[in-house]
mmCIF file of C-alpha atoms in Angstrom:
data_model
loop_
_atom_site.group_PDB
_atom_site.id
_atom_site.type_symbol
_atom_site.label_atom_id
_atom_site.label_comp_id
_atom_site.label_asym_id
_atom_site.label_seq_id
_atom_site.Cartn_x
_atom_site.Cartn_y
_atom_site.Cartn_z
ATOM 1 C CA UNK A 12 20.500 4.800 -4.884
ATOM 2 C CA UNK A 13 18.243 8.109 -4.118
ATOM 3 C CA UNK A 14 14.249 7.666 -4.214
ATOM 4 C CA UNK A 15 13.820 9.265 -7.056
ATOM 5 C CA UNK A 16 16.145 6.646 -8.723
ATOM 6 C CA UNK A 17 14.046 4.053 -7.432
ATOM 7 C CA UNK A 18 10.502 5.564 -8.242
ATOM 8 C CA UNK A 19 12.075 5.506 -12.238
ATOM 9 C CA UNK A 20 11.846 2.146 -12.172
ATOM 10 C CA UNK A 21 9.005 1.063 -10.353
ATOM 11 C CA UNK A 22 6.133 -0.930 -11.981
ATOM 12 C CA UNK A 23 3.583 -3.685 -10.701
ATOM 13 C CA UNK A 24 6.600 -6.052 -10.894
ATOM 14 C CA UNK A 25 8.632 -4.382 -8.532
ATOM 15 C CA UNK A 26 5.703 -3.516 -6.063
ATOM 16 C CA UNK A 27 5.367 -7.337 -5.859
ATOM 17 C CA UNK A 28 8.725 -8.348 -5.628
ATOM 18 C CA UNK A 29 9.116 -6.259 -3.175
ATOM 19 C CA UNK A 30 5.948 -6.758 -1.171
ATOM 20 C CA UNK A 31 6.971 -10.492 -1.076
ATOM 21 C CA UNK A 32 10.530 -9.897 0.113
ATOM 22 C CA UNK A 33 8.523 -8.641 3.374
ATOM 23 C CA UNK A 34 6.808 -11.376 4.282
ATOM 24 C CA UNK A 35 8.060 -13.402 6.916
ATOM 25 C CA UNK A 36 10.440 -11.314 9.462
ATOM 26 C CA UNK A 37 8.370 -11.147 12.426
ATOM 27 C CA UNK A 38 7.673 -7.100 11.269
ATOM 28 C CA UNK A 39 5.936 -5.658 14.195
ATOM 29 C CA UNK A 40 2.785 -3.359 14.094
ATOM 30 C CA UNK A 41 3.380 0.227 14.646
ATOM 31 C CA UNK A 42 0.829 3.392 13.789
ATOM 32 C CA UNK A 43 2.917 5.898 11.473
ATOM 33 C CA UNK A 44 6.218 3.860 11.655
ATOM 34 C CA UNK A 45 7.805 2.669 7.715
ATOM 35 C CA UNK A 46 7.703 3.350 4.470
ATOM 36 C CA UNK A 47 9.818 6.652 4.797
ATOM 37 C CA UNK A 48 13.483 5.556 2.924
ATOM 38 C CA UNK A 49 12.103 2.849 0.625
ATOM 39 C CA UNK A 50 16.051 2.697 -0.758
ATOM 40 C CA UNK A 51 16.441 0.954 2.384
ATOM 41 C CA UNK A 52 15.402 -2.484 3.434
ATOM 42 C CA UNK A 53 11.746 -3.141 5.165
ATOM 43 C CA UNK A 54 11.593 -1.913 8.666
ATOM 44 C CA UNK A 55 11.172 -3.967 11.722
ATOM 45 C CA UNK A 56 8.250 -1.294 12.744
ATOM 46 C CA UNK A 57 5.765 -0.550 10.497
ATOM 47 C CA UNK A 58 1.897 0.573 9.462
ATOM 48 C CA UNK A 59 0.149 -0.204 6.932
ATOM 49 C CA UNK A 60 0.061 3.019 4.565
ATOM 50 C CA UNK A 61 4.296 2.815 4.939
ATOM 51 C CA UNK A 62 4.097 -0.852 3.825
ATOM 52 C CA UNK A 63 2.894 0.265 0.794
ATOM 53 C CA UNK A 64 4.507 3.035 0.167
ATOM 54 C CA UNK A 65 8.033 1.175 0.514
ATOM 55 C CA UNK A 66 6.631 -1.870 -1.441
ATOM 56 C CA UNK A 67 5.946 0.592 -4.367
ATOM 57 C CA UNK A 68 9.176 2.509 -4.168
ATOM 58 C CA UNK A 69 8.180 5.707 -3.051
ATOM 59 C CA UNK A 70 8.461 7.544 0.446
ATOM 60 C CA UNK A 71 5.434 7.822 2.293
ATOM 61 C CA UNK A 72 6.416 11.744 2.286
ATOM 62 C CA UNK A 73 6.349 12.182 -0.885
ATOM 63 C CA UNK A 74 8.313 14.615 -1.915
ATOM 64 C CA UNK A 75 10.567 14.251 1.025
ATOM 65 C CA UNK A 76 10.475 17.179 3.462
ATOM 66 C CA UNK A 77 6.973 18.605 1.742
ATOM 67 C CA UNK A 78 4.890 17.696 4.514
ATOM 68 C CA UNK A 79 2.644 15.863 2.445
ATOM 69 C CA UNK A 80 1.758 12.059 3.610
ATOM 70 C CA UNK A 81 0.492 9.203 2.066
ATOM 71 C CA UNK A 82 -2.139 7.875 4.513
ATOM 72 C CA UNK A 83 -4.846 5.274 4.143
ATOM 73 C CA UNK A 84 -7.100 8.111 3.275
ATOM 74 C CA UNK A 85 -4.756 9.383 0.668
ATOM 75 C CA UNK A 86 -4.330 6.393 -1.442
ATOM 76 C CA UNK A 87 -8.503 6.026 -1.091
ATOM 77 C CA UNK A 88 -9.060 9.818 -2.365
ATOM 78 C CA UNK A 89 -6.623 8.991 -5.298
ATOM 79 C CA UNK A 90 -3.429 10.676 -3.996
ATOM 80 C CA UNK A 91 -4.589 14.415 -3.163
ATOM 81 C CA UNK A 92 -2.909 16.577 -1.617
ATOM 82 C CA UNK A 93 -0.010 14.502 -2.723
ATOM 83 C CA UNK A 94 -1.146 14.710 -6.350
ATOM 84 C CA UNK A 95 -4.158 13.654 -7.867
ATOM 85 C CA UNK A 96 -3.954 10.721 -9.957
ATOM 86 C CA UNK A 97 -1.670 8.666 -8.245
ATOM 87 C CA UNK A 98 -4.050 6.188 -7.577
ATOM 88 C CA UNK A 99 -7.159 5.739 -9.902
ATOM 89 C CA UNK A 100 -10.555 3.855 -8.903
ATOM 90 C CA UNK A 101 -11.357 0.681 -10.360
ATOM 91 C CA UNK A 102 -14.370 -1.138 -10.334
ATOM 92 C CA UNK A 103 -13.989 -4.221 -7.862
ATOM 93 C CA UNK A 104 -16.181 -6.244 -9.250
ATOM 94 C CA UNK A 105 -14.776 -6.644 -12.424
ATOM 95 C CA UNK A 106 -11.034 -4.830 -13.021
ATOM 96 C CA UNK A 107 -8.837 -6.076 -10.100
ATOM 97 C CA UNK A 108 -5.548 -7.156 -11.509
ATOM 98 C CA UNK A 109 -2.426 -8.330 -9.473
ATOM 99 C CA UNK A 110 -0.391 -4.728 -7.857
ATOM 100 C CA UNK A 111 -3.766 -3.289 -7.431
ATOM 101 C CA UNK A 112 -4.342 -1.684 -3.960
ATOM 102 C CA UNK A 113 -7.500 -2.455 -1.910
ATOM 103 C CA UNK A 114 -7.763 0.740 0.658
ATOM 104 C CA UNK A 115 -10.823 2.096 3.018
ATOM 105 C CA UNK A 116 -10.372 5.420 4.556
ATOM 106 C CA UNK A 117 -10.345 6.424 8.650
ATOM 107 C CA UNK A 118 -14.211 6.584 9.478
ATOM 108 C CA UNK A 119 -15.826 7.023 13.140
ATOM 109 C CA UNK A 120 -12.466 7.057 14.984
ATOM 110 C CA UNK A 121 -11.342 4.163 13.430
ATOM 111 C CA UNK A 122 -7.792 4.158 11.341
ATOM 112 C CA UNK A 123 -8.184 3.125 7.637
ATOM 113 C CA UNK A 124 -6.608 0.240 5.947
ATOM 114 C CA UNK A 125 -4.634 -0.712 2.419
ATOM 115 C CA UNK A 126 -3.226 -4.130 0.844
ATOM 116 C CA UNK A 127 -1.664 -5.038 -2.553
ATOM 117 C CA UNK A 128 -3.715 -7.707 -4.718
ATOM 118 C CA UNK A 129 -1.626 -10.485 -4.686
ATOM 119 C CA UNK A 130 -3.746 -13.257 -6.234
ATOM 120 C CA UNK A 131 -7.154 -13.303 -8.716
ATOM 121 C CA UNK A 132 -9.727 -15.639 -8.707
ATOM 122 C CA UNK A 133 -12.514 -15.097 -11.162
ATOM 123 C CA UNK A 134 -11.842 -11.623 -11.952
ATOM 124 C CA UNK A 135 -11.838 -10.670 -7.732
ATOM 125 C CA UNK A 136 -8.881 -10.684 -5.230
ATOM 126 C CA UNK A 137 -8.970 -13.866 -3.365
ATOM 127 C CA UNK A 138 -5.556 -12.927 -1.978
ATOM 128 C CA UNK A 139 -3.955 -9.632 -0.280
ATOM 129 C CA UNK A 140 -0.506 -8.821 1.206
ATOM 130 C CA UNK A 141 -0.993 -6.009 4.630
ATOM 131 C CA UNK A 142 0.519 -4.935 7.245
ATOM 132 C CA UNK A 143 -1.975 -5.052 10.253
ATOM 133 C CA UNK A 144 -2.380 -5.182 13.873
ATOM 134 C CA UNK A 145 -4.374 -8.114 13.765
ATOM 135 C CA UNK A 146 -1.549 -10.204 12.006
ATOM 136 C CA UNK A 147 0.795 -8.834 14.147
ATOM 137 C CA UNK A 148 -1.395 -10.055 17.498
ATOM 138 C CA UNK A 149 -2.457 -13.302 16.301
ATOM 139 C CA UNK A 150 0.691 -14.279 14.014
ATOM 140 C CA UNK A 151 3.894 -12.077 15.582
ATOM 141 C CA UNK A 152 4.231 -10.723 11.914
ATOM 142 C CA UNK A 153 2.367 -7.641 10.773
ATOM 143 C CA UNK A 154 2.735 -8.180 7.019
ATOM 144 C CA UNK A 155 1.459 -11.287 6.086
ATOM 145 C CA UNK A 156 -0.576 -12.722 3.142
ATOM 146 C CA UNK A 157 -4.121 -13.407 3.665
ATOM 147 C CA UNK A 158 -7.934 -13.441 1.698
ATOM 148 C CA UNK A 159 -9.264 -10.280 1.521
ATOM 149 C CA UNK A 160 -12.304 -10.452 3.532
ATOM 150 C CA UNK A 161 -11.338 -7.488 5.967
ATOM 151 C CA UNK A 162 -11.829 -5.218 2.874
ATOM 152 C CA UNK A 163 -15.110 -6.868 1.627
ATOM 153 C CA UNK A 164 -17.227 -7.594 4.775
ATOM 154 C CA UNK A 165 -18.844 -4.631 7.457
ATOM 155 C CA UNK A 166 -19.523 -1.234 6.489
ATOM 156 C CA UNK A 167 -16.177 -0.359 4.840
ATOM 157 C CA UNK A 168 -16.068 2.308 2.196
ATOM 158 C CA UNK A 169 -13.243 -0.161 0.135
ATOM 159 C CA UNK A 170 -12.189 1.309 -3.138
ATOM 160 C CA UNK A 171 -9.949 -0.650 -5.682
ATOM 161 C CA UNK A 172 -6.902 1.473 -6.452
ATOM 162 C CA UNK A 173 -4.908 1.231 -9.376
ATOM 163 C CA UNK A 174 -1.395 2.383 -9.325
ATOM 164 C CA UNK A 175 -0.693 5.161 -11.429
ATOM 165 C CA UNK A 176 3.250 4.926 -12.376
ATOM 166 C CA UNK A 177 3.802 6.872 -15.296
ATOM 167 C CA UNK A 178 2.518 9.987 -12.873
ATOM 168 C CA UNK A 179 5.252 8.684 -10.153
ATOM 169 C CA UNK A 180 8.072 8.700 -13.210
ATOM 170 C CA UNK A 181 7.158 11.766 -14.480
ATOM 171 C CA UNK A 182 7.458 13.273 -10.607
ATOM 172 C CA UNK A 183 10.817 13.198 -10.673
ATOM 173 C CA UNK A 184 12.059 13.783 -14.321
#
């Protein structure tokens, strides 16, 4: 199966399914590693932007060979220079749905961050599936699920993103 195979059929189902089928193998933290083949199974090295990226289907490249990433601060400016409108702002007090991506940018020297909503409680995420650093030092497994309070405490610019994937279909028709 290509990419662009896979990116026809994505949806929020498939972003979970497949965000779930990484949790639990001991994935280790790694800055710019994953995400690039998403036709091929979860890497054993990984960030969190290529997490994402190979949860949803798509290569973190996107097109491949375009030199154009999908970073943290990507996904929080709502795709560009990828293509604007792959990812559309939400307000986070009151539209989070499941598939939804939570996402702050790189500020002050500090790298960014991004999770899928994985649970709801009272119309706010009360649980998150990431790839971090700080699962992968205190647990021995980078993607894990947890609450979402790294997104929603400190000075973090967080923006709900919602997953635009008619604009991903239509990328490769």
């Amino acid at each position: 199966m290509a990419w662009s195979d896979l990116i026809a059929t994505c949806g929020t189902q498939q972003t979970m399914q497949r965000a779930k089928s990484a949790l639990k193998h001991n994935t280790i933290y790694k800055l710019g590693k994953g995400g690039f083949d998403p036709t091929k199974p979860m890497t054993l090295q990984c960030d969190c932007s290529g997490f994402i990226a190979w949860a949803i289907g798509i290569p973190r490249e996107l097109p491949p060979k375009s030199n154009k990433w999908l970073s943290t601060d990507q996904y929080w400016a709502g795709g560009k220079p990828v293509k604007a409108g792959l990812f559309t702002q939400k307000d986070l007090a009151s539209e989070a749905t499941i598939g939804d991506l939570l996402v702050y940018p790189d500020s002050g020297g500090h790298q960014g961050h991004i999770s899928v909503i994985s649970a709801i409680k009272n119309s706010k995420p009360s649980l998150i599936i990431h790839c971090s650093s700080g699962n992968f030092k205190n647990f021995g497994d980078a993607i894990r699920e947890t609450d979402p309070s790294i997104f929603l405490a400190g000075n973090h610019k967080t923006r709900l993103m919602r997953i635009n994937y008619d604009l991903f279909k239509n990328m490769v028709k």
